[in-house]
Coordinates of C-alpha atoms and ligand atoms in Angstrom, one line a residue:
M933 CA -2.6 -36.9 -20.7
S934 CA -1.9 -36.9 -17.0
L935 CA -2.2 -33.7 -15.1
K936 CA -0.1 -33.6 -11.7
S937 CA -2.1 -31.6 -9.7
P938 CA -6.0 -31.7 -11.1
L939 CA -7.2 -30.2 -8.0
S940 CA -5.3 -27.1 -8.4
L941 CA -6.5 -27.0 -11.9
V942 CA -10.1 -27.9 -10.7
S943 CA -9.9 -25.0 -8.5
F944 CA -9.6 -22.6 -11.5
P945 CA -12.6 -20.3 -12.3
R946 CA -14.9 -21.6 -15.3
E947 CA -14.2 -19.0 -17.4
L948 CA -10.4 -19.7 -17.2
H949 CA -11.2 -23.6 -17.7
L950 CA -13.0 -22.8 -20.7
N951 CA -10.2 -20.9 -22.0
I952 CA -7.7 -23.4 -21.4
L953 CA -9.7 -26.3 -22.6
T954 CA -10.4 -24.8 -25.8
Y955 CA -6.6 -25.0 -26.5
L956 CA -6.8 -28.7 -26.4
R957 CA -8.0 -31.1 -29.1
A958 CA -10.9 -33.6 -28.9
T959 CA -9.0 -36.6 -28.2
D960 CA -6.9 -34.8 -25.2
L961 CA -10.2 -33.3 -23.9
S962 CA -11.7 -36.8 -24.0
S963 CA -8.8 -37.9 -21.8
L964 CA -9.1 -35.1 -19.6
Q965 CA -12.9 -35.6 -19.2
Q966 CA -12.2 -39.2 -17.6
T967 CA -9.7 -37.7 -15.2
S968 CA -12.0 -35.8 -13.3
R969 CA -15.5 -35.4 -12.5
C970 CA -14.9 -31.3 -12.9
F971 CA -14.1 -31.8 -16.3
N972 CA -16.9 -34.4 -17.0
N973 CA -19.5 -31.7 -16.8
R974 CA -22.1 -31.7 -19.5
D975 CA -22.2 -27.8 -19.5
L976 CA -18.6 -27.4 -19.7
I977 CA -18.2 -29.7 -22.4
A978 CA -21.2 -28.2 -24.4
E979 CA -19.7 -24.8 -23.7
V980 CA -16.2 -26.0 -24.8
I981 CA -17.6 -27.2 -28.1
V982 CA -19.9 -24.3 -28.9
H983 CA -16.6 -22.1 -28.2
C984 CA -15.0 -24.4 -30.6
A985 CA -17.5 -24.0 -33.1
H986 CA -17.7 -20.5 -33.3
V987 CA -14.5 -18.7 -31.7
V988 CA -11.6 -21.3 -32.1
Y989 CA -12.9 -22.2 -35.8
P990 CA -14.6 -20.1 -38.1
S991 CA -18.4 -20.8 -38.1
D992 CA -18.5 -21.3 -41.8
L993 CA -16.2 -24.3 -41.4
T994 CA -17.8 -26.0 -38.5
V995 CA -21.3 -25.6 -39.6
G996 CA -23.4 -28.6 -39.7
F997 CA -21.1 -30.6 -37.3
D998 CA -23.6 -31.7 -34.9
T999 CA -26.0 -32.9 -37.8
P1000 CA -26.4 -36.7 -38.1
I1001 CA -24.4 -36.5 -41.5
V1002 CA -21.4 -35.5 -39.7
S1003 CA -21.6 -37.0 -36.3
G1004 CA -23.7 -39.9 -36.9
E1005 CA -27.1 -41.0 -36.0
V1006 CA -27.4 -42.9 -32.8
T1007 CA -30.3 -44.9 -32.0
S1008 CA -29.5 -45.6 -28.8
V1009 CA -31.9 -43.6 -26.4
A1010 CA -29.5 -44.4 -23.2
V1011 CA -27.5 -41.1 -22.4
A1012 CA -24.4 -42.1 -20.2
V1013 CA -23.8 -39.6 -17.7
K1014 CA -20.4 -41.1 -16.7
K1015 CA -19.0 -42.3 -20.0
G1016 CA -18.5 -39.3 -21.7
T1017 CA -17.2 -40.9 -24.7
K1018 CA -20.2 -42.9 -25.3
K1019 CA -22.3 -41.7 -28.1
T1020 CA -25.4 -39.6 -27.4
N1021 CA -28.1 -38.6 -29.7
G1022 CA -28.8 -35.2 -30.9
E1023 CA -32.0 -33.6 -31.9
Q1024 CA -35.1 -35.5 -30.8
T1025 CA -36.4 -36.1 -27.2
V1026 CA -34.0 -38.0 -25.3
T1027 CA -35.7 -39.9 -22.4
S1028 CA -33.5 -41.5 -19.9
A1029 CA -34.0 -42.5 -16.5
S1030 CA -30.9 -40.9 -14.9
T1031 CA -30.6 -37.8 -16.9
V1032 CA -33.4 -35.2 -17.8
I1033 CA -32.8 -33.3 -20.8
T1034 CA -34.7 -30.4 -22.2
I1035 CA -36.5 -31.2 -25.5
A1036 CA -34.4 -30.2 -28.6
Q1037 CA -31.3 -29.6 -26.7
K1038 CA -28.3 -31.2 -28.4
V1039 CA -26.4 -33.2 -26.4
Y1040 CA -22.6 -32.4 -27.1
T1041 CA -20.0 -34.8 -26.8
Y1042 CA -16.1 -34.6 -27.3
E1043 CA -16.8 -37.2 -30.0
M1044 CA -18.6 -34.6 -32.1
L1045 CA -15.7 -32.1 -31.5
R1046 CA -13.6 -34.8 -33.0
N1047 CA -15.9 -34.9 -35.6
M1048 CA -16.0 -31.2 -35.9
E1049 CA -12.2 -31.1 -36.2
M1050 CA -12.2 -33.5 -39.3
L1051 CA -15.1 -31.5 -40.8
V1052 CA -12.9 -28.4 -40.5
V1053 CA -9.8 -30.4 -41.9
A1054 CA -11.7 -31.7 -44.7
R1055 CA -13.3 -28.1 -45.7
V1056 CA -10.1 -26.3 -45.2
L1057 CA -8.2 -28.9 -47.6
S1058 CA -10.9 -28.7 -50.2
R1059 CA -10.8 -24.9 -50.7
P1060 CA -9.3 -23.7 -53.9
E1061 CA -5.9 -22.1 -53.6
P1062 CA -6.0 -18.3 -53.3
P1063 CA -5.3 -16.2 -56.4
V1064 CA -1.7 -15.7 -57.4
H1065 CA -1.5 -12.1 -56.6
E1066 CA -2.9 -12.8 -52.9
R1067 CA -0.1 -15.5 -52.5
T1068 CA 2.7 -13.2 -50.8
S1069 CA 0.5 -13.4 -47.5
C1070 CA -0.3 -17.0 -48.0
F1071 CA 1.3 -20.3 -46.2
Y1072 CA 2.7 -23.3 -47.9
V1073 CA 1.0 -26.6 -47.1
S1074 CA 2.5 -30.0 -48.1
K1075 CA 0.4 -31.6 -50.8
S1076 CA 1.4 -35.2 -49.7
W1077 CA 0.2 -34.5 -46.2
C1078 CA -3.0 -33.0 -47.8
R1079 CA -3.5 -36.3 -49.7
A1080 CA -2.8 -38.3 -46.6
A1081 CA -5.2 -36.2 -44.4
L1082 CA -8.1 -36.8 -47.0
R1083 CA -7.4 -40.2 -47.5
W1084 CA -7.5 -40.6 -43.5
L1085 CA -10.6 -38.7 -43.4
E1086 CA -12.3 -40.8 -46.0
V1087 CA -11.4 -43.7 -43.8
Q1088 CA -12.8 -42.4 -40.8
E1089 CA -15.9 -41.7 -42.5
E1090 CA -16.1 -45.2 -43.7
E1091 CA -15.5 -46.6 -40.5
R1092 CA -17.9 -44.6 -38.8
K1093 CA -20.8 -45.6 -41.1
E1094 CA -20.0 -49.1 -40.7
Q1095 CA -19.9 -48.8 -37.0
E1096 CA -23.3 -47.3 -37.1
E1097 CA -24.5 -50.1 -39.6
R1098 CA -23.4 -52.5 -36.8
R1099 CA -25.2 -50.8 -34.3
R1100 CA -28.3 -50.5 -36.2
A1101 CA -28.3 -54.2 -37.1
A1102 CA -27.6 -55.1 -33.5
N1103 CA -30.7 -52.9 -32.4
E1104 CA -32.7 -54.5 -35.0
A1105 CA -31.8 -57.9 -34.0
K1106 CA -32.4 -57.0 -30.2
S1107 CA -36.0 -55.8 -31.0
A1108 CA -36.6 -58.6 -33.1
I1109 CA -36.0 -60.9 -30.4
F1110 CA -37.8 -58.8 -28.2
A1111 CA -40.8 -59.1 -30.4
T1112 CA -40.2 -62.8 -30.8
L1113 CA -40.1 -63.3 -26.9
K1114 CA -43.5 -61.4 -26.9
G1115 CA -45.1 -63.9 -29.0
G1116 CA -45.2 -62.2 -32.2
K1117 CA -44.1 -63.3 -35.4
G1118 CA -40.3 -63.6 -35.0
G1119 CA -39.4 -64.7 -38.6
R1120 CA -41.1 -61.5 -39.8
G1121 CA -38.9 -59.4 -37.8
K1122 CA -36.0 -60.8 -39.2
S1123 CA -36.9 -60.6 -42.5
N1124 CA -37.7 -57.1 -42.3
G1125 CA -34.4 -56.1 -41.3
S1126 CA -32.1 -54.8 -43.9
S1127 CA -29.4 -56.6 -42.3
G1128 CA -28.6 -58.4 -45.5
K1129 CA -26.9 -55.3 -47.0
K1130 CA -24.2 -55.1 -44.2
K1131 CA -22.7 -58.2 -44.9
L1132 CA -19.5 -57.8 -46.7
S1133 CA -18.3 -59.9 -49.6
R1134 CA -15.0 -61.7 -49.1
K1135 CA -13.6 -59.2 -52.0
E1136 CA -15.0 -56.0 -50.0
Q1137 CA -13.8 -57.1 -46.8
K1138 CA -10.3 -57.5 -48.4
Q1139 CA -10.5 -54.1 -50.1
R1140 CA -11.6 -52.6 -46.7
D1141 CA -9.0 -54.1 -44.7
R1142 CA -6.4 -52.9 -47.1
R1143 CA -7.8 -49.3 -47.1
M1144 CA -7.9 -49.1 -43.4
S1145 CA -4.5 -50.2 -43.0
D1146 CA -3.3 -47.8 -45.9
S1147 CA -4.7 -45.0 -44.1
M1148 CA -2.6 -43.9 -41.3
P1149 CA -3.6 -40.5 -39.3
P1150 CA -1.6 -37.7 -41.3
W1151 CA 1.6 -36.9 -39.5
S1152 CA 2.0 -34.3 -37.0
N1153 CA 4.4 -31.9 -39.0
I1154 CA 2.4 -31.0 -42.0
N1155 CA 5.1 -29.6 -43.8
D1156 CA 7.8 -32.0 -42.9
D1157 CA 8.8 -32.6 -46.5
L1158 CA 9.0 -29.0 -47.6
V1159 CA 11.3 -28.0 -44.9
C1160 CA 15.2 -27.9 -45.2
E1161 CA 17.8 -28.9 -42.9
H1162 CA 17.6 -25.3 -41.6
G1163 CA 14.0 -25.5 -40.8
S1164 CA 13.0 -23.2 -43.8
L1165 CA 11.2 -23.6 -47.1
K1166 CA 13.2 -26.0 -49.1
Q1167 CA 14.4 -24.8 -52.5
C1168 CA 13.3 -27.0 -55.5
S1169 CA 12.5 -26.5 -59.2
S1170 CA 9.1 -24.6 -60.0
K1171 CA 7.9 -27.8 -61.5
S1172 CA 8.4 -30.0 -58.3
A1173 CA 7.3 -27.0 -56.3
R1174 CA 3.8 -27.3 -57.9
A1175 CA 3.7 -31.0 -57.2
R1176 CA 4.7 -30.6 -53.7
R1177 CA 3.2 -27.8 -52.2
R1178 CA 0.1 -25.8 -52.3
V1179 CA -0.9 -22.4 -50.8
M1180 CA -3.6 -21.8 -48.2
D1181 CA -5.0 -18.5 -46.9
K1182 CA -4.0 -17.5 -43.4
Q1183 CA -7.3 -18.6 -41.8
A1184 CA -7.2 -22.0 -43.3
W1185 CA -3.5 -22.3 -42.0
K1186 CA -4.5 -21.3 -38.5
V1187 CA -7.2 -24.0 -38.4
L1188 CA -4.5 -26.6 -39.5
K1189 CA -1.5 -25.0 -37.2
K1190 CA -4.0 -25.3 -34.3
L1191 CA -4.9 -29.1 -34.9
Y1192 CA -1.5 -29.9 -36.0
P1193 CA 0.6 -27.9 -33.5
D1194 CA 4.0 -29.4 -34.3
S1195 CA 3.6 -27.9 -38.1
V1196 CA 6.4 -25.6 -39.3
Q1197 CA 5.0 -22.5 -40.6
L1198 CA 6.3 -21.6 -44.3
E1199 CA 5.1 -17.9 -44.8
G1200 CA 5.3 -16.2 -48.2
S1201 CA 7.5 -17.5 -50.9
A1202 CA 10.8 -16.8 -49.3
V1203 CA 13.1 -19.9 -49.7
C1204 CA 15.8 -20.8 -47.2
L1205 CA 18.7 -18.1 -47.7
M1206 CA 21.0 -20.7 -46.3
C1207 CA 19.9 -23.3 -48.8
A1208 CA 20.3 -20.8 -51.5
A1209 CA 23.8 -19.9 -50.5
D1210 CA 24.7 -23.6 -50.5
A1211 CA 23.4 -24.1 -53.9
E1212 CA 25.3 -21.1 -55.0
T1213 CA 28.5 -22.4 -53.6
A1214 CA 27.9 -25.9 -55.0
K1215 CA 27.2 -24.5 -58.3
K1216 CA 30.2 -22.3 -58.5
A1217 CA 32.4 -25.2 -57.4
E1218 CA 30.8 -27.4 -60.0
C1219 CA 31.5 -24.3 -62.5
D1220 CA 35.0 -24.4 -61.3
K1221 CA 35.6 -28.1 -61.8
K1222 CA 34.4 -27.9 -65.2
E1223 CA 36.6 -24.9 -66.0
E1224 CA 39.5 -26.8 -64.9
E1225 CA 38.6 -30.0 -66.7
K1226 CA 38.2 -27.8 -69.7
A1227 CA 41.7 -26.4 -69.1
D1228 CA 43.5 -29.6 -68.7
R1229 CA 41.5 -30.8 -71.7
K1230 CA 42.8 -28.3 -73.8
K1231 CA 46.3 -28.2 -72.5
P1232 CA 47.7 -29.8 -75.7
L1233 CA 46.8 -27.1 -77.5
S1234 CA 49.3 -25.1 -76.1
C1235 CA 51.8 -27.0 -78.3
P1236 CA 51.9 -25.1 -81.7
L1237 CA 52.4 -28.5 -83.5
V1238 CA 49.3 -30.0 -81.8
R1239 CA 47.1 -26.9 -82.3
G1240 CA 48.1 -26.9 -85.7
F1241 CA 46.8 -30.6 -86.1
Y1242 CA 43.6 -29.5 -84.2
T1243 CA 42.7 -26.7 -86.2
R1244 CA 43.2 -27.9 -89.8
G1245 CA 40.3 -30.6 -89.2
S1246 CA 38.5 -30.2 -92.7
K1247 CA 42.1 -30.3 -94.5
G1248 CA 43.6 -33.1 -93.0
Y1249 CA 47.1 -32.4 -93.9
P1250 CA 50.0 -29.9 -92.7
L1251 CA 49.2 -26.7 -94.5
N1252 CA 52.8 -25.6 -93.8
C1253 CA 54.4 -28.3 -95.5
V1254 CA 52.5 -27.7 -98.9
V1255 CA 55.1 -27.0 -101.7
P1256 CA 54.1 -23.3 -102.8
A1257 CA 52.2 -23.2 -105.8
G1258 CA 54.9 -23.6 -108.5
L1259 CA 54.7 -22.6 -112.0
D1260 CA 56.2 -25.8 -113.0
A1261 CA 53.5 -27.8 -114.7
T1262 CA 55.3 -31.0 -113.6
L1263 CA 55.3 -30.3 -110.1
C1264 CA 52.7 -32.7 -108.9
C1265 CA 53.6 -33.8 -105.2
P1266 CA 51.9 -31.4 -103.0
L1267 CA 53.9 -31.9 -100.0
M1268 CA 57.5 -30.8 -99.2
P1269 CA 60.2 -33.4 -98.6
G1270 CA 60.0 -34.8 -95.1
V1271 CA 58.7 -37.6 -93.0
Y1272 CA 54.9 -38.0 -92.6
C1273 CA 52.6 -40.3 -90.9
A1274 CA 49.0 -41.3 -91.8
L1275 CA 46.4 -41.5 -89.0
P1276 CA 42.6 -42.8 -89.5
R1277 CA 40.6 -39.7 -89.8
S1278 CA 37.8 -41.3 -87.4
W1279 CA 40.5 -41.3 -84.8
C1280 CA 41.5 -37.6 -85.6
F1281 CA 37.9 -36.6 -85.5
R1282 CA 37.1 -38.3 -82.0
W1283 CA 40.3 -36.6 -80.8
R1284 CA 39.3 -33.3 -82.0
K1285 CA 35.7 -33.7 -80.7
Y1286 CA 37.1 -34.7 -77.1
I1287 CA 39.6 -31.6 -77.0
K1288 CA 36.4 -29.4 -78.0
T1289 CA 33.8 -30.7 -76.1
G1290 CA 35.0 -33.5 -73.7
E1291 CA 32.5 -35.7 -75.5
G1292 CA 33.5 -39.4 -75.6
G1293 CA 36.1 -39.2 -73.1
F1294 CA 40.0 -39.2 -73.3
P1295 CA 40.7 -41.3 -76.7
P1296 CA 42.9 -44.1 -76.9
P1297 CA 46.4 -43.6 -78.4
P1298 CA 46.6 -42.9 -82.1
D1299 CA 46.8 -46.1 -84.1
G1300 CA 47.1 -47.0 -87.9
S1301 CA 46.6 -50.6 -87.6
E1302 CA 43.2 -50.1 -89.3
V1303 CA 45.0 -49.5 -92.7
L1304 CA 46.5 -53.0 -92.6
C1305 CA 45.1 -55.5 -94.8
E1306 CA 43.8 -58.7 -93.3
A1307 CA 45.3 -61.2 -95.8
H1308 CA 49.0 -60.0 -95.6
D1309 CA 49.2 -57.7 -92.8
L1310 CA 50.5 -54.8 -95.1
P1311 CA 49.2 -51.4 -95.3
L1312 CA 46.5 -50.7 -97.8
I1313 CA 47.1 -47.2 -99.1
P1314 CA 43.5 -45.6 -99.8
P1315 CA 42.9 -44.2 -103.1
H1316 CA 42.2 -40.5 -101.8
L1317 CA 45.5 -40.5 -100.1
E1318 CA 47.5 -42.0 -103.0
S1319 CA 45.7 -39.4 -105.4
F1320 CA 46.5 -36.5 -103.2
L1321 CA 50.1 -37.4 -102.7
M1322 CA 50.5 -37.9 -106.7
G1323 CA 48.9 -34.7 -107.2
E1324 CA 45.8 -36.1 -108.8
T1325 CA 43.9 -34.1 -106.4
S1326 CA 44.3 -31.1 -104.9
L1327 CA 42.5 -32.0 -101.8
L1328 CA 43.3 -34.7 -99.4
F1329 CA 39.6 -35.3 -98.9
A1330 CA 38.4 -35.0 -102.6
V1331 CA 36.1 -37.8 -103.7
H1332 CA 37.6 -39.1 -107.0
S1333 CA 34.7 -40.4 -109.4
A1334 CA 32.2 -38.3 -110.4
T1335 CA 29.0 -40.3 -109.2
R1336 CA 25.8 -40.5 -111.3
V1337 CA 23.1 -38.5 -109.5
E1338 CA 20.8 -41.5 -109.5
N1339 CA 23.2 -43.4 -107.6
I1340 CA 23.8 -40.9 -105.1
I1341 CA 19.9 -40.5 -104.5
A1342 CA 19.7 -44.2 -104.3
S1343 CA 22.2 -44.4 -101.6
I1344 CA 20.6 -41.7 -99.4
P1345 CA 18.7 -44.0 -97.1
V1346 CA 21.8 -45.1 -95.3
G1347 CA 20.6 -48.6 -94.5
A1348 CA 23.2 -51.0 -93.8
G1349 CA 22.4 -53.3 -96.6
A1350 CA 21.5 -50.5 -99.2
A1351 CA 23.4 -51.3 -102.1
T1352 CA 25.7 -48.3 -102.9
S1353 CA 26.1 -48.5 -106.7
S1354 CA 28.9 -46.2 -107.5
N1355 CA 31.9 -46.4 -109.8
S1356 CA 34.9 -47.3 -108.4
R1357 CA 37.7 -45.4 -109.2
S1358 CA 40.1 -48.4 -109.0
N1359 CA 37.9 -50.2 -111.4
S1360 CA 37.2 -47.5 -114.0
D1361 CA 40.6 -46.2 -113.9
A1362 CA 42.3 -49.7 -114.2
A1363 CA 40.4 -50.0 -117.3
T1364 CA 41.3 -46.8 -118.6
F1365 CA 45.0 -47.0 -117.9
Q1366 CA 45.1 -50.6 -119.2
A1367 CA 43.6 -49.1 -122.3
L1368 CA 46.2 -46.0 -122.5
R1369 CA 49.0 -48.5 -121.9
A1370 CA 48.0 -50.7 -124.8
A1371 CA 47.8 -47.6 -126.8
G1372 CA 51.6 -47.2 -126.1
L1373 CA 51.8 -44.3 -123.7
S1374 CA 54.6 -44.1 -121.4
E1375 CA 54.2 -44.3 -117.6
S1376 CA 55.2 -40.3 -117.1
E1377 CA 52.3 -39.8 -119.9
L1378 CA 50.2 -41.7 -118.2
H1379 CA 50.5 -40.0 -114.8
V1380 CA 49.9 -36.6 -116.7
Q1381 CA 46.8 -38.1 -118.2
R1382 CA 45.7 -39.2 -114.9
V1383 CA 46.4 -35.5 -113.4
A1384 CA 44.4 -34.1 -116.3
M1385 CA 41.7 -36.4 -116.0
A1386 CA 41.5 -35.9 -112.1
R1387 CA 41.2 -32.4 -112.5
L1388 CA 38.4 -32.6 -115.0
E1389 CA 36.7 -35.1 -112.5
E1390 CA 36.9 -32.8 -109.8
D1391 CA 35.2 -30.1 -111.8
M1392 CA 32.2 -32.6 -112.5
R1393 CA 32.0 -33.6 -109.2
R1394 CA 31.7 -30.2 -108.1
A1395 CA 29.0 -29.7 -110.6
H1396 CA 27.1 -32.5 -109.8
I1397 CA 27.0 -32.0 -106.2
H1398 CA 25.7 -28.6 -106.8
H1399 CA 23.0 -30.3 -108.9
I1400 CA 22.1 -33.0 -106.5
H1401 CA 22.0 -31.2 -103.4
Q1402 CA 19.1 -29.1 -104.4
P1403 CA 16.2 -32.1 -104.0
R1404 CA 17.6 -32.7 -100.7
E1405 CA 17.2 -29.4 -99.3
D1406 CA 13.6 -30.0 -99.3
S1407 CA 13.8 -32.9 -97.0
E1408 CA 16.6 -32.1 -94.9
S1409 CA 17.4 -29.0 -93.2
M1410 CA 21.1 -28.9 -93.5
A1411 CA 23.0 -26.1 -94.9
P1412 CA 23.9 -26.6 -98.4
Q1413 CA 27.6 -26.3 -97.5
Q1414 CA 27.1 -28.9 -95.0
Q1415 CA 25.0 -31.1 -97.4
D1416 CA 27.8 -31.0 -99.9
R1417 CA 30.2 -31.9 -97.1
T1418 CA 28.0 -34.8 -96.1
L1419 CA 27.6 -36.0 -99.8
A1420 CA 31.3 -35.7 -100.0
N1421 CA 32.0 -37.7 -96.9
E1422 CA 29.7 -40.5 -97.8
Q1423 CA 31.3 -40.6 -101.2
L1424 CA 34.7 -40.7 -99.6
D1425 CA 33.6 -43.6 -97.4
R1426 CA 32.4 -45.5 -100.7
E1427 CA 35.7 -44.9 -102.4
N1428 CA 38.1 -45.8 -99.5
R1429 CA 38.2 -48.6 -97.2
I1430 CA 39.6 -46.0 -94.6
V1431 CA 40.2 -42.3 -94.7
L1432 CA 43.2 -41.0 -93.5
E1433 CA 44.8 -37.7 -92.3
I1434 CA 48.5 -36.7 -92.8
L1435 CA 50.6 -35.5 -89.8
T1436 CA 54.3 -34.6 -89.8
D1437 CA 56.5 -36.4 -88.0
D1438 CA 57.1 -33.8 -85.6
E1439 CA 53.3 -33.4 -85.0
I1440 CA 52.7 -37.2 -84.3
T1441 CA 55.5 -37.0 -81.8
A1442 CA 54.2 -34.0 -80.0
L1443 CA 50.7 -35.9 -80.0
E1444 CA 52.1 -39.1 -78.9
G1445 CA 53.6 -37.3 -75.8
Y1446 CA 50.0 -37.3 -74.4
W1447 CA 50.3 -41.1 -74.1
P1448 CA 53.4 -41.4 -72.2
R1449 CA 53.3 -44.9 -71.6
C1450 CA 52.2 -46.5 -75.1
H1451 CA 54.4 -45.2 -77.7
F1452 CA 51.8 -45.3 -80.5
G1453 CA 49.0 -48.0 -80.5
T1454 CA 50.3 -50.7 -82.7
Y1455 CA 51.0 -49.5 -86.0
A1456 CA 52.2 -46.3 -87.4
L1457 CA 51.9 -45.6 -91.1
R1458 CA 55.0 -43.6 -92.1
F1459 CA 55.8 -42.3 -95.2
A1460 CA 58.7 -40.0 -96.4
I1461 CA 58.8 -37.7 -99.5
V1462 CA 62.1 -37.7 -100.8
E1463 CA 63.9 -35.9 -103.7
D1464 CA 64.2 -38.3 -106.5
S1465 CA 65.5 -36.9 -109.9
S1466 CA 64.4 -39.8 -111.8
S1467 CA 60.6 -39.4 -111.2
C1468 CA 58.4 -36.8 -113.1
C1469 CA 58.5 -34.1 -110.7
G1470 CA 61.7 -34.9 -108.9
M1471 CA 59.9 -36.3 -105.8
E1472 CA 58.9 -39.7 -104.7
V1473 CA 56.9 -41.2 -101.9
Q1474 CA 58.6 -44.0 -99.9
W1475 CA 56.3 -45.9 -97.5
G1476 CA 57.9 -47.4 -94.2
T1477 CA 56.6 -50.5 -94.8
A1478 CA 55.8 -51.8 -98.5
P1479 CA 52.1 -51.3 -99.2
C1480 CA 49.9 -54.3 -100.2
R1481 CA 49.2 -54.2 -103.7
E1482 CA 46.9 -57.2 -103.9
C1483 CA 43.9 -56.1 -101.7
D1484 CA 41.3 -53.6 -102.6
P1485 CA 42.0 -50.5 -100.7
S1486 CA 38.5 -49.2 -101.7
S1487 CA 35.5 -49.2 -99.7
R1488 CA 34.8 -52.6 -98.0
S1489 CA 31.1 -52.5 -98.7
M1490 CA 31.6 -51.9 -102.4
T1491 CA 29.3 -53.3 -104.8
K1492 CA 30.8 -53.6 -108.3
V1493 CA 28.8 -51.8 -111.0
V1494 CA 29.0 -51.3 -114.7
V1495 CA 31.7 -48.9 -115.4
R1496 CA 30.2 -45.9 -117.1
N1497 CA 32.4 -45.1 -120.2
R1498 CA 33.8 -41.7 -119.3
L1499 CA 36.2 -41.6 -121.9
Q1500 CA 33.8 -41.3 -124.7
K1501 CA 32.0 -38.6 -122.9
R1502 CA 35.0 -36.5 -122.7
G1503 CA 36.1 -36.8 -126.1
Y1504 CA 38.7 -39.3 -125.8
T1505 CA 39.3 -41.6 -128.8
A1506 CA 36.9 -44.6 -129.4
G1507 CA 40.2 -46.7 -130.1
L1508 CA 40.9 -46.7 -126.5
R1509 CA 37.9 -49.0 -125.4
Ligands
ZN1360 ZN1 18.0 -24.5 -45.7
ZN1361 ZN1 24.3 -25.0 -103.8
ZN1362 ZN1 54.9 -38.2 -110.2
ZN1363 ZN1 55.1 -35.9 -109.8
ZN1364 ZN1 46.9 -57.6 -98.8

């Protein structure tokens, strides 16, 4: 600190001096003390300190500042008059050649004031937060600043103690030497000293050094990390608010503010209005963006063809193309004549999910190459699709074979290696129809038989599912309907290598429009339903590519099991076996 014209300042009356000086902190006062004799006045210093201890800071925060515990014990008897920064002793009789001090009068120094300041900060920081209902009139203080300040105080304390220890040891050594010189027993004096204690081990020394370097004095603006760019209380979540700031009563805050005058005062609980407005704007912008994205995503639904495909998820085929339920018993192909396309259900599911929630991102173009067999690169028509097109099942996603209860239960832990033992339709049916053929039934008779069997099976399947889902309800919290569906889907996956949905040619064309540059992935499984008077119902399915009849279109992970003899159970003749 430099004063341009100390003389004019010096000429001020004492009262004014006192007034001005008490606005300063110990370090500044100490500097000032060295600039002029006027300020290096024991009485003035004492007055300043007393004023600070009772007026500037509340007495309850400063009490004890002049005790050895706080300001340290200095065994030196010498009282330096000129060097105010030097430590002097308190309480006891101080005898000195140069100064005469009355007995029991404490010698106040700015070092003591500095200790007082630290004491005050330590006390203020260790106060509990005021109760919640009083907090509207309170002030925010950064918790990280508090931590830094307490750490710093601790290190200061440590340093002071070490300094004292060193001084004491030095004095002891001095007096020992003195004693030796006097002819006494030198060795005794040495062993007497408790100087062994002051020696730090290498480890302790290291720890100490690290602690010292860790502890920087706390920064000058207490609330630096709580303030927003507008200089007000930064907005944050209540959780992070609890972690980052605490409240203090007015008195405590005033004390800190005096010692750290650069600090921004954060009163009450009002957060920055500008920040709040900014946040609101950002939120709205984000909301708008989301809405826009959603609108973009849902745009395809404006096309009625695409919308139709989107909404019929659980059915899997165009309902408007279904032949009206005729009275003609021989009418078995459910779809009207036309061109259709089959897509993997997994792709349809992904696309619908994306349209609905945006999840998974924009899907790749529709692709049916998954249906091609590896050996011949020919389409494998999954049993569920074939059954549906042949009118054997009224639902596209019908599971075909009635599965034994134990089998489904055994497959519940859906481990990858879990043996799923169920009856393969192709196996059992093949066996059955071979037997029927052998019995001399014509192909059209076989077909009618097949339809009848399928109906029976479906009834049984429903009954079974109703049965089995009960024990599962205990362990899983799924809705019964959902459980039935989950079971059915598991079964569907077991019975089919791949599950497909049916789209009309118009629908797939409309859908493809959203992948303008790639016209379908690599393969489209197209088929036509044409009128054909030679078939049983006057309709025939024509595949765009001849399907592979060699590879197994049922599930890849299929494990062959013993075929249950359902025919016997249903009363077919034993001769068919
Ligand atoms: Zn702000
Ligand atoms: Zn039920
Ligand atoms: Zn037919
Ligand atoms: Zn038919
Ligand atoms: Zn094949």
